Structure formats: structure tokens, C-alpha cells
Amino acid sequence: MLLGCIADDLTGATDLALMLTREGLRTVQSTGLPPANLDVSEVDAVVVALKSRTIVAADAVTQSLDAAKVLRKLGAQRLFFKYCSTFDSTDKGNIGPVAEALLGFVGGGATIACPAFPKAGRTIYAGNLFVNGVPLNESPMKDHPLTPMRDANLVRVLQRQTALPVGLLAYDAVEAGADTLRAAFDQKSSSEKIFIVDAVADVHLRTIGAALAHLPLITGGSGVAMGLPAAYLDASLIAKLTPPPTQMAAPKGRQAILAGSCSAATRGQVKAAIDAGVPHLRIDPLSVADGVQTKDQALQWIDAQPEDKPFLVYSSDDPDAVRQVQERLGRDKAGTLIEHLLGEIAAALPERGVTRLIVAGGETSGAVVQALGADVLTIGPEIDPGVPWTRSIAGIDMALALKSGNFGAEDFFLKAWDRLS
Ligand code: ADP
């Protein structure tokens, strides 16, 4: 294991894990700290997902250092601190404090802070972050409820969060290529310790990787991880790049789909599955609240389904129906009620022989993963952009596809199985 990554939220961790996998690293993702005895003999990178983006800075520092210690014990020679490509943070942190603490952990020196991700519309020029061509402080991020970004100049933004002197590695040095960039970094790091780095195209991310892969700590968005695997290979830090998998071996067993997302894409996928004849059970929140529909009933229905076909349990509904449910039950109560029920159903699936499970919905996935105790996942083939098959490797052995509500094509629930062997 070479690269230990600490991500400040769960979806960001998945983003990064996918990026590393695409670029050739065999990657494992862990929700919270991975077990200290995790077998990493076939693993190049471990990504730890924290939920530390908007917690108190001191707590974010403690959690990040705890993660760094476990990753170091697992063998990580390099650390990567991952945050959002829109630099989501306040003047109180947490990017500055965590970067500073991790820099101390790796023994000082200097590092970079680069959230650029040109393909996703995040570019940095003269230290200013643009979101789809608009300065950060004019983008929708200016009104973010937790981390409103009112200044596009990341040198200033980061300097307000840390006592370490913040500098800039500007476009000319990046454009000139890896040697020039590395020389600029070496020269400037005698006085400045964290550098915002300009990047307006993928080629710049690869240059940054080639120039700075020797650093014990890199911080940034998932974009800046793009250039690291190839640079690690060049530096003989890894023996080979592993092409992203197109298939994943999974334990034999039944297939199931749990959908708790009401997003448009998921509703389309539910409809396509029903139209294709997938056996389905609709969960009605009001019937659940009234005790008319129960977990035991759902499990009885599951037990009556053919074992050689996938089945679908869903609560997905259109916006009007969701609104009515929320008006009667309250929005949070309705959400928790369904998440809890789908979690309970999920927990009962392994004993029913289910080994291959698709879950639709971000919050729903969180509830299901927690109910199953599936915290550590290897990243497998991407089914549709942003959604890989994963295999749970600590605790339960199961193939899981955890889909954010709006991700995936209409035939997602039908075609995903073809990637498993
Ligand atoms: P997405 O990724 O699409 O946002 P989530 O799972 O994150 O999906 O969120 C969907 C939320 O809606 C969950 O809290 C879920 O329990 C809740 N929910 C699911 N079905 C219904 C429904 N029919 N009525 C009201 N709320 C629902």
C-alpha cells in the first residue's frame, strides 16, 4: 500500500477512489477508520471517508490525524487530503487546520492545495477558483448554507485558515512543465509552506502529479490525484498500474435492488425495471407509519420471489406524493422511517442468500451500509459514470452498487449485473 487518503466527506471519498482506480491504483474505500489489520497486500491506495467538512476544526484535525496514523500503520508512504473542488470551508477551517496538522504529521516541509478539476468545470488561474467559468464568489457556492464561499482568491481564503504562509504556484510555472514546476516549488518553499496551484486543463493536473508526487503530503480535490498514479510508477514507487476493472468477481447468490431515492433518475430506473418484469414491492411510507406495512411482511414477500432473478423493493415516488407524505409525517420523520425500514430489510438479506445488492439513494445507501456493517469496500468496475460496483471485504462479503439518486442511465438496474462474474 502506497497512498493513504483522507476525505472530508463520503461522496468525495468515492470520487477520489474512482479517480485513483481509473488511473491504475487498486483502491479500497473505508467509511470511517479502516481496521488496523486490513489486508492491503493487493491494494495500492486506501481512502478513508470522514464526515469532517463542517465539524469544529479541532475535531476535524483529531479525526484526520487518527486516520493518518492508521493509514501509516497500514503502510502508506504518501498521504492525500481530499476536499471539495469548490474548496468548501469557512474562515475557521477546516482545510487549513487539517492540512497544517497533516503537514506536521509527515514531518513538516511544504505541500500544495489544489482543488482544480477542469473536466468538472473547476479551474484555478492566478490563485482564483472559477466554477464553470464564473468566479467562485459569484457562483451558487456564494449562498451555500454551511460553507458560503465569498472570495474566489484561494491564497487569501486559505491564509485566513492557517498560520502557515500560503503562496501561489502560478500558471506560467505549471504550463512550463514538471521540471520548472518542481524547481519553482523547491525555491519558494523556503519561505511559503502551502501553495495554491493554477490549473486550467487536465494536462496541468498531470504536470502537478509528475512534479510533486515525491511530496509526503498532497492536498486537493480528486482532480489533482489524476497525475499521481503515473508519477508513482515513473518513480518506481509502485510496480505497475492496474487497468480499471471491467468485471468484478462476486460471491454467488441472489440479486436485490433497494431504492429509497425519489430523484428523477431513480424513478426512471424503477419504472424501467418494473416494465422489464422485475418482481417488485412498493413501500408506502403512510402504511409503514400506520403499522400496516412492516419489515416482516416485506421479508415474507422476498422469501416468495424466484431465487434466480433480481427483485426490487422501492419507496421511490413522484414529487407530489412525496410532498403529501412529508406534510403528514414531517420531512425528517418520513425520511428516517424509510431509511430505517430499508436498513432493516438490508440487514436480513444476507441470511436469505442475497450477495449482490444495488442501493439507490445517498442517504439510503448510508443507512444500508451501516445496517450491513459494510464499511470497507474495494472499488470495482464503473457501471455508469460515478457509480462503481464495490465489494465489501471486512465483515460481510457482498457486492454492492451504491448509487446517488440522480446517477445512472435508465437501464441501470437491469444492466449492472452483467459486470459481475
Ligand atoms: P437521493 O440520493 O436521491 O437524494 P436519498 O436516499 O439521499 O436519495 O434521499 C431520499 C430520502 O427520501 C430518504 O431520506 C428516504 O428515506 C426518503 N424517502 C424515500 N421514499 C420516500 C417517500 N415515498 N416519501 C417521502 N420520503 C421518502
CSV table of C-alpha atoms and ligand atoms in Angstrom, one decimal:
chain,number,residue,atom,x,y,z
A,1,MET,CA,0.0,0.0,0.0
A,2,LEU,CA,1.4,3.3,-1.1
A,3,LEU,CA,-1.2,6.1,-0.8
A,4,GLY,CA,-3.3,6.8,2.2
A,5,CYS,CA,-6.1,9.3,1.6
A,6,ILE,CA,-8.3,11.2,4.0
A,7,ALA,CA,-11.5,12.6,2.5
A,8,ASP,CA,-13.7,15.1,4.4
A,9,ASP,CA,-16.9,13.5,3.2
A,10,LEU,CA,-18.3,10.3,1.9
A,11,THR,CA,-19.2,11.2,-1.7
A,12,GLY,CA,-15.8,13.0,-2.0
A,13,ALA,CA,-14.1,9.8,-0.9
A,14,THR,CA,-15.9,7.8,-3.6
A,15,ASP,CA,-15.0,10.4,-6.2
A,16,LEU,CA,-11.3,10.1,-5.3
A,17,ALA,CA,-11.4,6.3,-5.1
A,18,LEU,CA,-12.9,6.2,-8.6
A,19,MET,CA,-10.2,8.6,-9.9
A,20,LEU,CA,-7.4,6.5,-8.5
A,21,THR,CA,-8.9,3.3,-9.8
A,22,ARG,CA,-9.4,4.8,-13.3
A,23,GLU,CA,-5.7,5.9,-13.2
A,24,GLY,CA,-4.5,2.5,-12.3
A,25,LEU,CA,-4.3,2.1,-8.5
A,26,ARG,CA,-6.1,-0.8,-6.8
A,27,THR,CA,-8.2,1.1,-4.3
A,28,VAL,CA,-10.1,0.4,-1.1
A,29,GLN,CA,-12.6,2.8,0.5
A,30,SER,CA,-13.4,2.8,4.1
A,31,THR,CA,-16.2,4.6,5.8
A,32,GLY,CA,-14.5,5.8,9.0
A,33,LEU,CA,-11.3,4.3,10.2
A,34,PRO,CA,-10.3,1.0,8.5
A,35,PRO,CA,-9.5,-2.0,10.7
A,36,ALA,CA,-5.8,-1.9,11.7
A,37,ASN,CA,-5.4,-5.5,10.4
A,38,LEU,CA,-6.9,-4.8,7.0
A,39,ASP,CA,-5.2,-7.0,4.4
A,40,VAL,CA,-3.7,-4.5,1.9
A,41,SER,CA,-1.3,-6.9,0.2
A,42,GLU,CA,-3.2,-6.4,-3.1
A,43,VAL,CA,-4.0,-2.7,-2.6
A,44,ASP,CA,-2.2,0.4,-3.7
A,45,ALA,CA,-4.4,3.1,-2.1
A,46,VAL,CA,-6.8,3.3,0.8
A,47,VAL,CA,-9.3,6.2,1.0
A,48,VAL,CA,-10.8,6.9,4.4
A,49,ALA,CA,-14.1,8.7,4.3
A,50,LEU,CA,-14.6,11.1,7.3
A,51,LYS,CA,-17.5,13.4,7.8
A,52,SER,CA,-15.3,16.3,8.8
A,53,ARG,CA,-16.0,19.1,6.4
A,54,THR,CA,-18.1,21.3,8.6
A,55,ILE,CA,-17.5,20.0,12.1
A,56,VAL,CA,-15.4,22.0,14.6
A,57,ALA,CA,-11.9,22.4,13.3
A,58,ALA,CA,-10.2,20.8,16.3
A,59,ASP,CA,-12.3,17.7,15.9
A,60,ALA,CA,-11.6,17.6,12.1
A,61,VAL,CA,-7.9,17.8,13.0
A,62,THR,CA,-8.1,14.9,15.6
A,63,GLN,CA,-10.1,12.7,13.2
A,64,SER,CA,-7.8,13.4,10.3
A,65,LEU,CA,-4.7,12.6,12.4
A,66,ASP,CA,-6.3,9.4,13.7
A,67,ALA,CA,-6.9,8.4,10.1
A,68,ALA,CA,-3.3,9.3,9.2
A,69,LYS,CA,-2.0,7.1,11.9
A,70,VAL,CA,-4.0,4.1,10.8
A,71,LEU,CA,-3.0,4.7,7.2
A,72,ARG,CA,0.6,5.0,8.2
A,73,LYS,CA,0.4,1.7,10.1
A,74,LEU,CA,-1.1,0.0,7.0
A,75,GLY,CA,2.0,1.1,5.1
A,76,ALA,CA,1.1,4.4,3.5
A,77,GLN,CA,4.2,6.2,2.4
A,78,ARG,CA,2.2,9.1,0.9
A,79,LEU,CA,-0.8,11.0,2.3
A,80,PHE,CA,-3.5,12.8,0.3
A,81,PHE,CA,-6.1,15.1,2.0
A,82,LYS,CA,-9.2,15.3,-0.2
A,83,TYR,CA,-11.7,18.1,0.0
A,84,CYS,CA,-14.3,19.6,-2.3
A,85,SER,CA,-13.4,21.1,-5.7
A,86,THR,CA,-15.2,24.2,-4.6
A,87,PHE,CA,-12.9,24.5,-1.5
A,88,ASP,CA,-15.9,24.2,0.8
A,89,SER,CA,-14.8,25.7,4.1
A,90,THR,CA,-15.1,28.8,6.3
A,91,ASP,CA,-12.5,31.2,7.8
A,92,LYS,CA,-12.4,28.9,10.8
A,93,GLY,CA,-11.4,25.9,8.6
A,94,ASN,CA,-11.3,23.0,8.1
A,95,ILE,CA,-9.0,22.8,5.1
A,96,GLY,CA,-6.2,25.0,6.6
A,97,PRO,CA,-6.1,23.4,10.1
A,98,VAL,CA,-6.2,19.8,8.8
A,99,ALA,CA,-3.6,20.5,6.1
A,100,GLU,CA,-1.4,22.1,8.7
A,101,ALA,CA,-1.8,19.2,11.1
A,102,LEU,CA,-1.1,16.6,8.5
A,103,LEU,CA,2.0,18.5,7.3
A,104,GLY,CA,3.2,18.4,10.9
A,105,PHE,CA,2.4,14.6,10.9
A,106,VAL,CA,4.6,13.9,7.9
A,107,GLY,CA,7.5,15.9,9.4
A,108,GLY,CA,7.0,19.4,8.0
A,109,GLY,CA,8.2,20.8,4.7
A,110,ALA,CA,5.7,22.2,2.3
A,111,THR,CA,2.6,21.0,0.3
A,112,ILE,CA,0.0,22.1,-2.2
A,113,ALA,CA,-3.7,22.9,-2.0
A,114,CYS,CA,-5.2,22.3,-5.4
A,115,PRO,CA,-9.0,21.8,-5.8
A,116,ALA,CA,-8.8,22.3,-9.6
A,117,PHE,CA,-10.8,19.8,-11.7
A,118,PRO,CA,-11.1,21.3,-15.2
A,119,LYS,CA,-13.4,18.4,-16.5
A,120,ALA,CA,-15.9,19.2,-13.8
A,121,GLY,CA,-15.6,23.0,-14.5
A,122,ARG,CA,-13.3,23.9,-11.6
A,123,THR,CA,-10.3,25.8,-12.8
A,124,ILE,CA,-7.7,28.0,-11.0
A,125,TYR,CA,-5.9,30.9,-12.5
A,126,ALA,CA,-3.8,33.4,-10.6
A,127,GLY,CA,-5.0,31.7,-7.5
A,128,ASN,CA,-8.6,32.4,-8.3
A,129,LEU,CA,-11.1,29.5,-8.4
A,130,PHE,CA,-13.6,29.5,-11.2
A,131,VAL,CA,-16.7,27.3,-11.3
A,132,ASN,CA,-17.8,26.7,-14.9
A,133,GLY,CA,-16.0,29.9,-15.8
A,134,VAL,CA,-17.6,32.0,-13.1
A,135,PRO,CA,-15.5,33.3,-10.1
A,136,LEU,CA,-16.3,31.1,-7.0
A,137,ASN,CA,-17.7,34.1,-5.1
A,138,GLU,CA,-20.2,34.7,-8.0
A,139,SER,CA,-21.1,31.0,-8.4
A,140,PRO,CA,-24.0,29.3,-6.5
A,141,MET,CA,-21.4,28.5,-3.8
A,142,LYS,CA,-21.7,32.1,-2.5
A,143,ASP,CA,-25.0,31.0,-1.0
A,144,HIS,CA,-24.1,27.6,0.3
A,145,PRO,CA,-25.9,27.1,3.7
A,146,LEU,CA,-22.8,25.8,5.6
A,147,THR,CA,-19.8,27.0,3.7
A,148,PRO,CA,-20.7,30.1,1.7
A,149,MET,CA,-17.7,31.0,-0.5
A,150,ARG,CA,-17.4,34.8,-0.8
A,151,ASP,CA,-13.9,35.1,-2.0
A,152,ALA,CA,-12.5,33.5,-5.2
A,153,ASN,CA,-8.9,34.1,-4.3
A,154,LEU,CA,-7.8,30.8,-2.7
A,155,VAL,CA,-4.5,32.2,-1.4
A,156,ARG,CA,-6.5,34.7,0.7
A,157,VAL,CA,-9.1,32.1,1.6
A,158,LEU,CA,-6.5,29.6,2.8
A,159,GLN,CA,-4.4,32.2,4.5
A,160,ARG,CA,-7.3,33.1,6.8
A,161,GLN,CA,-7.4,29.4,7.9
A,162,THR,CA,-3.8,28.8,8.7
A,163,ALA,CA,-0.8,30.3,10.4
A,164,LEU,CA,1.5,28.7,7.7
A,165,PRO,CA,2.4,31.2,5.0
A,166,VAL,CA,0.4,30.5,1.8
A,167,GLY,CA,1.9,31.0,-1.6
A,168,LEU,CA,1.0,30.5,-5.3
A,169,LEU,CA,2.5,28.3,-8.0
A,170,ALA,CA,1.2,30.3,-10.9
A,171,TYR,CA,0.2,29.3,-14.4
A,172,ASP,CA,3.5,30.0,-16.1
A,173,ALA,CA,5.4,27.5,-14.0
A,174,VAL,CA,2.7,24.9,-14.4
A,175,GLU,CA,2.4,25.4,-18.1
A,176,ALA,CA,6.2,25.2,-18.5
A,177,GLY,CA,6.1,21.5,-17.3
A,178,ALA,CA,7.1,19.3,-14.4
A,179,ASP,CA,10.8,20.3,-14.1
A,180,THR,CA,10.0,24.0,-14.0
A,181,LEU,CA,7.1,23.5,-11.6
A,182,ARG,CA,9.3,21.4,-9.2
A,183,ALA,CA,12.0,24.0,-9.3
A,184,ALA,CA,9.5,26.7,-8.5
A,185,PHE,CA,8.2,24.7,-5.6
A,186,ASP,CA,11.6,24.0,-4.2
A,187,GLN,CA,12.7,27.6,-4.5
A,188,LYS,CA,9.5,29.1,-3.0
A,189,SER,CA,9.1,26.5,-0.2
A,190,SER,CA,12.0,28.1,1.7
A,191,SER,CA,9.5,30.8,2.7
A,192,GLU,CA,6.0,29.6,1.9
A,193,LYS,CA,4.5,26.2,3.1
A,194,ILE,CA,1.2,25.7,1.3
A,195,PHE,CA,0.8,26.5,-2.3
A,196,ILE,CA,-2.4,27.1,-4.3
A,197,VAL,CA,-1.6,25.8,-7.8
A,198,ASP,CA,-3.0,27.1,-11.0
A,199,ALA,CA,-4.5,24.6,-13.4
A,200,VAL,CA,-7.0,25.1,-16.2
A,201,ALA,CA,-6.7,21.8,-18.1
A,202,ASP,CA,-6.1,18.1,-17.3
A,203,VAL,CA,-2.6,18.4,-18.7
A,204,HIS,CA,-1.8,20.7,-15.8
A,205,LEU,CA,-3.0,18.2,-13.3
A,206,ARG,CA,-0.7,15.6,-14.8
A,207,THR,CA,2.2,18.1,-14.7
A,208,ILE,CA,1.4,18.7,-11.0
A,209,GLY,CA,1.5,14.9,-10.4
A,210,ALA,CA,4.8,14.4,-12.2
A,211,ALA,CA,6.4,17.4,-10.5
A,212,LEU,CA,5.2,16.8,-6.9
A,213,ALA,CA,4.5,13.1,-6.4
A,214,HIS,CA,7.6,13.0,-4.2
A,215,LEU,CA,5.8,15.1,-1.5
A,216,PRO,CA,4.8,13.1,1.5
A,217,LEU,CA,1.5,15.1,1.6
A,218,ILE,CA,-0.7,16.4,-1.2
A,219,THR,CA,-4.0,18.2,-0.6
A,220,GLY,CA,-6.7,18.9,-3.1
A,221,GLY,CA,-9.7,17.8,-5.0
A,222,SER,CA,-9.9,14.4,-6.7
A,223,GLY,CA,-8.7,16.2,-9.9
A,224,VAL,CA,-5.2,16.6,-8.7
A,225,ALA,CA,-5.0,12.9,-7.9
A,226,MET,CA,-5.2,12.3,-11.7
A,227,GLY,CA,-1.5,12.7,-12.3
A,228,LEU,CA,-0.3,10.8,-9.2
A,229,PRO,CA,-0.5,7.1,-10.2
A,230,ALA,CA,1.6,7.5,-13.4
A,231,ALA,CA,4.1,9.6,-11.5
A,232,TYR,CA,4.3,6.9,-8.8
A,233,LEU,CA,5.1,4.4,-11.5
A,234,ASP,CA,7.8,6.6,-13.0
A,235,ALA,CA,9.3,7.0,-9.6
A,236,SER,CA,9.2,3.2,-9.1
A,237,LEU,CA,7.0,3.6,-6.0
A,238,ILE,CA,4.6,1.1,-7.5
A,239,ALA,CA,5.5,-1.9,-9.6
A,240,LYS,CA,2.6,-1.5,-12.2
A,241,LEU,CA,-0.6,0.3,-13.0
A,242,THR,CA,-3.6,-1.9,-12.9
A,243,PRO,CA,-6.1,-1.1,-15.7
A,244,PRO,CA,-9.6,-0.2,-14.2
A,245,PRO,CA,-11.6,-3.4,-13.9
A,246,THR,CA,-14.4,-4.1,-16.4
A,247,GLN,CA,-15.7,-7.1,-14.4
A,248,MET,CA,-15.8,-7.9,-10.7
A,249,ALA,CA,-15.9,-11.4,-9.1
A,250,ALA,CA,-18.7,-11.6,-6.6
A,251,PRO,CA,-19.9,-14.3,-4.3
A,252,LYS,CA,-22.7,-16.4,-5.9
A,253,GLY,CA,-26.1,-15.7,-4.6
A,254,ARG,CA,-29.4,-13.8,-5.0
A,255,GLN,CA,-29.6,-10.3,-6.5
A,256,ALA,CA,-31.6,-7.5,-4.9
A,257,ILE,CA,-32.3,-3.8,-5.5
A,258,LEU,CA,-33.4,-1.4,-2.7
A,259,ALA,CA,-34.5,2.0,-3.9
A,260,GLY,CA,-35.1,4.8,-1.4
A,261,SER,CA,-34.3,7.7,-3.7
A,262,CYS,CA,-37.1,9.8,-5.2
A,263,SER,CA,-34.8,11.5,-7.7
A,264,ALA,CA,-35.9,11.6,-11.3
A,265,ALA,CA,-33.2,9.3,-12.5
A,266,THR,CA,-34.1,6.6,-9.9
A,267,ARG,CA,-37.8,6.9,-10.6
A,268,GLY,CA,-36.9,6.2,-14.3
A,269,GLN,CA,-34.8,3.2,-13.3
A,270,VAL,CA,-37.6,1.8,-11.1
A,271,LYS,CA,-40.1,2.2,-13.9
A,272,ALA,CA,-37.7,0.5,-16.4
A,273,ALA,CA,-37.2,-2.4,-14.1
A,274,ILE,CA,-40.9,-2.9,-13.5
A,275,ASP,CA,-41.6,-2.6,-17.2
A,276,ALA,CA,-38.9,-5.3,-17.8
A,277,GLY,CA,-40.7,-7.7,-15.4
A,278,VAL,CA,-38.5,-7.4,-12.3
A,279,PRO,CA,-40.6,-8.6,-9.3
A,280,HIS,CA,-41.2,-5.5,-7.2
A,281,LEU,CA,-42.6,-4.5,-3.8
A,282,ARG,CA,-43.6,-0.9,-3.2
A,283,ILE,CA,-43.1,0.6,0.2
A,284,ASP,CA,-45.7,3.1,1.1
A,285,PRO,CA,-44.5,5.5,3.9
A,286,LEU,CA,-48.0,6.1,5.2
A,287,SER,CA,-48.7,2.4,5.5
A,288,VAL,CA,-45.4,2.0,7.3
A,289,ALA,CA,-46.2,4.8,9.7
A,290,ASP,CA,-49.6,3.3,10.4
A,291,GLY,CA,-48.0,-0.1,11.1
A,292,VAL,CA,-49.9,-1.7,8.2
A,293,GLN,CA,-46.8,-2.4,6.2
A,294,THR,CA,-43.9,-4.0,8.1
A,295,LYS,CA,-40.5,-5.4,7.8
A,296,ASP,CA,-41.7,-8.9,8.3
A,297,GLN,CA,-44.2,-8.6,5.5
A,298,ALA,CA,-41.5,-7.3,3.2
A,299,LEU,CA,-39.3,-10.3,4.1
A,300,GLN,CA,-42.2,-12.7,3.5
A,301,TRP,CA,-42.7,-11.2,0.1
A,302,ILE,CA,-38.9,-11.5,-0.6
A,303,ASP,CA,-39.0,-15.2,0.5
A,304,ALA,CA,-41.7,-15.8,-2.0
A,305,GLN,CA,-39.8,-14.5,-5.0
A,306,PRO,CA,-37.9,-16.6,-7.5
A,307,GLU,CA,-34.3,-17.1,-6.3
A,308,ASP,CA,-32.7,-16.8,-9.8
A,309,LYS,CA,-33.9,-13.3,-10.6
A,310,PRO,CA,-33.3,-9.9,-9.1
A,311,PHE,CA,-36.1,-8.4,-7.1
A,312,LEU,CA,-36.8,-4.7,-6.3
A,313,VAL,CA,-38.1,-3.1,-3.1
A,314,TYR,CA,-38.7,0.6,-3.5
A,315,SER,CA,-40.3,3.6,-1.9
A,316,SER,CA,-39.4,5.9,-4.8
A,317,ASP,CA,-42.4,8.2,-5.6
A,318,ASP,CA,-43.1,11.3,-7.6
A,319,PRO,CA,-42.7,14.8,-6.0
A,320,ASP,CA,-46.5,15.3,-5.3
A,321,ALA,CA,-46.7,12.0,-3.4
A,322,VAL,CA,-43.5,12.8,-1.5
A,323,ARG,CA,-44.9,16.2,-0.6
A,324,GLN,CA,-48.1,14.6,0.8
A,325,VAL,CA,-46.2,12.1,2.8
A,326,GLN,CA,-44.0,14.9,4.2
A,327,GLU,CA,-46.9,17.1,5.1
A,328,ARG,CA,-48.4,14.2,7.1
A,329,LEU,CA,-45.3,12.8,8.7
A,330,GLY,CA,-42.9,15.6,8.6
A,331,ARG,CA,-40.0,15.6,6.2
A,332,ASP,CA,-37.3,14.2,8.6
A,333,LYS,CA,-39.6,11.6,10.1
A,334,ALA,CA,-40.7,10.3,6.7
A,335,GLY,CA,-37.0,10.1,5.6
A,336,THR,CA,-35.8,8.3,8.7
A,337,LEU,CA,-38.8,5.9,8.7
A,338,ILE,CA,-38.0,4.7,5.2
A,339,GLU,CA,-34.2,4.7,5.7
A,340,HIS,CA,-34.7,2.6,8.9
A,341,LEU,CA,-37.0,0.1,7.2
A,342,LEU,CA,-34.8,-0.3,4.1
A,343,GLY,CA,-31.8,-0.7,6.5
A,344,GLU,CA,-33.7,-3.5,8.5
A,345,ILE,CA,-34.6,-5.2,5.2
A,346,ALA,CA,-31.0,-5.0,4.0
A,347,ALA,CA,-29.7,-6.5,7.2
A,348,ALA,CA,-31.9,-9.5,6.7
A,349,LEU,CA,-30.8,-10.1,3.1
A,350,PRO,CA,-27.5,-12.0,3.6
A,351,GLU,CA,-29.3,-14.8,5.6
A,352,ARG,CA,-31.7,-15.0,2.6
A,353,GLY,CA,-28.8,-15.7,0.3
A,354,VAL,CA,-28.5,-12.2,-1.3
A,355,THR,CA,-24.9,-11.5,-2.2
A,356,ARG,CA,-25.4,-8.8,-4.9
A,357,LEU,CA,-27.2,-5.6,-4.0
A,358,ILE,CA,-27.9,-2.3,-5.7
A,359,VAL,CA,-29.0,0.6,-3.5
A,360,ALA,CA,-30.4,3.8,-4.9
A,361,GLY,CA,-30.1,7.0,-2.9
A,362,GLY,CA,-27.3,8.7,-1.0
A,363,GLU,CA,-28.9,8.7,2.5
A,364,THR,CA,-30.5,5.3,1.8
A,365,SER,CA,-27.0,3.9,0.9
A,366,GLY,CA,-25.6,5.2,4.2
A,367,ALA,CA,-28.4,3.5,6.1
A,368,VAL,CA,-28.0,0.2,4.3
A,369,VAL,CA,-24.2,0.1,4.5
A,370,GLN,CA,-24.5,0.8,8.3
A,371,ALA,CA,-27.1,-1.9,8.7
A,372,LEU,CA,-25.0,-4.4,6.9
A,373,GLY,CA,-21.7,-3.3,8.6
A,374,ALA,CA,-20.2,-3.0,5.1
A,375,ASP,CA,-17.6,-0.3,5.9
A,376,VAL,CA,-14.7,-1.3,3.8
A,377,LEU,CA,-15.2,-1.6,0.1
A,378,THR,CA,-12.9,-2.4,-2.8
A,379,ILE,CA,-13.7,-0.4,-5.9
A,380,GLY,CA,-14.7,-2.4,-9.0
A,381,PRO,CA,-15.9,-1.6,-12.5
A,382,GLU,CA,-17.8,1.6,-13.1
A,383,ILE,CA,-21.4,0.7,-14.2
A,384,ASP,CA,-22.3,4.2,-15.2
A,385,PRO,CA,-20.2,7.4,-14.6
A,386,GLY,CA,-19.7,7.9,-10.9
A,387,VAL,CA,-21.2,4.5,-9.8
A,388,PRO,CA,-18.9,1.5,-9.4
A,389,TRP,CA,-19.6,-2.0,-8.2
A,390,THR,CA,-17.8,-2.4,-4.9
A,391,ARG,CA,-17.1,-5.5,-2.8
A,392,SER,CA,-17.3,-5.4,1.0
A,393,ILE,CA,-14.2,-7.0,2.3
A,394,ALA,CA,-14.4,-6.5,6.1
A,395,GLY,CA,-17.2,-8.2,7.9
A,396,ILE,CA,-19.7,-9.3,5.3
A,397,ASP,CA,-18.7,-10.5,1.8
A,398,MET,CA,-21.1,-8.9,-0.7
A,399,ALA,CA,-21.1,-6.9,-4.0
A,400,LEU,CA,-22.7,-3.5,-3.5
A,401,ALA,CA,-23.5,-0.8,-6.0
A,402,LEU,CA,-24.3,2.4,-4.1
A,403,LYS,CA,-25.9,4.9,-6.3
A,404,SER,CA,-26.5,8.6,-5.7
A,405,GLY,CA,-30.2,9.2,-6.6
A,406,ASN,CA,-29.6,11.1,-9.8
A,407,PHE,CA,-26.8,8.9,-11.2
A,408,GLY,CA,-27.0,6.2,-13.8
A,409,ALA,CA,-28.9,5.5,-17.0
A,410,GLU,CA,-32.5,4.3,-17.2
A,411,ASP,CA,-31.4,0.7,-17.6
A,412,PHE,CA,-29.1,0.8,-14.6
A,413,PHE,CA,-31.0,-1.8,-12.5
A,414,LEU,CA,-31.0,-4.2,-15.5
A,415,LYS,CA,-27.5,-3.9,-16.9
A,416,ALA,CA,-25.5,-3.6,-13.7
A,417,TRP,CA,-25.5,-7.4,-13.1
A,418,ASP,CA,-23.6,-8.0,-16.3
A,419,ARG,CA,-20.4,-6.6,-14.7
A,420,LEU,CA,-20.4,-9.3,-12.1
A,421,SER,CA,-18.9,-12.7,-12.5
B,1,ADP,P1,-31.1,10.9,-3.2
B,1,ADP,O1,-29.7,10.4,-3.4
B,1,ADP,O2,-32.0,10.8,-4.5
B,1,ADP,O3,-31.1,12.2,-2.6
B,1,ADP,P2,-31.6,9.8,-0.6
B,1,ADP,O4,-31.6,8.4,-0.2
B,1,ADP,O5,-30.3,10.5,-0.3
B,1,ADP,O6,-31.8,9.9,-2.2
B,1,ADP,O7,-32.8,10.6,0.0
B,1,ADP,C1,-34.1,10.2,-0.2
B,1,ADP,C2,-34.8,10.5,1.1
B,1,ADP,O8,-36.2,10.4,0.8
B,1,ADP,C3,-34.5,9.4,2.1
B,1,ADP,O9,-34.4,10.0,3.4
B,1,ADP,C4,-35.7,8.5,2.0
B,1,ADP,O10,-35.9,7.8,3.2
B,1,ADP,C5,-36.8,9.4,1.7
B,1,ADP,N1,-37.9,8.8,1.1
B,1,ADP,C6,-37.9,7.7,0.3
B,1,ADP,N2,-39.1,7.4,-0.2
B,1,ADP,C7,-39.9,8.4,0.2
B,1,ADP,C8,-41.3,8.7,0.0
B,1,ADP,N3,-42.1,7.9,-0.8
B,1,ADP,N4,-41.9,9.7,0.6
B,1,ADP,C9,-41.1,10.6,1.4
B,1,ADP,N5,-39.8,10.4,1.6
B,1,ADP,C10,-39.2,9.3,1.0
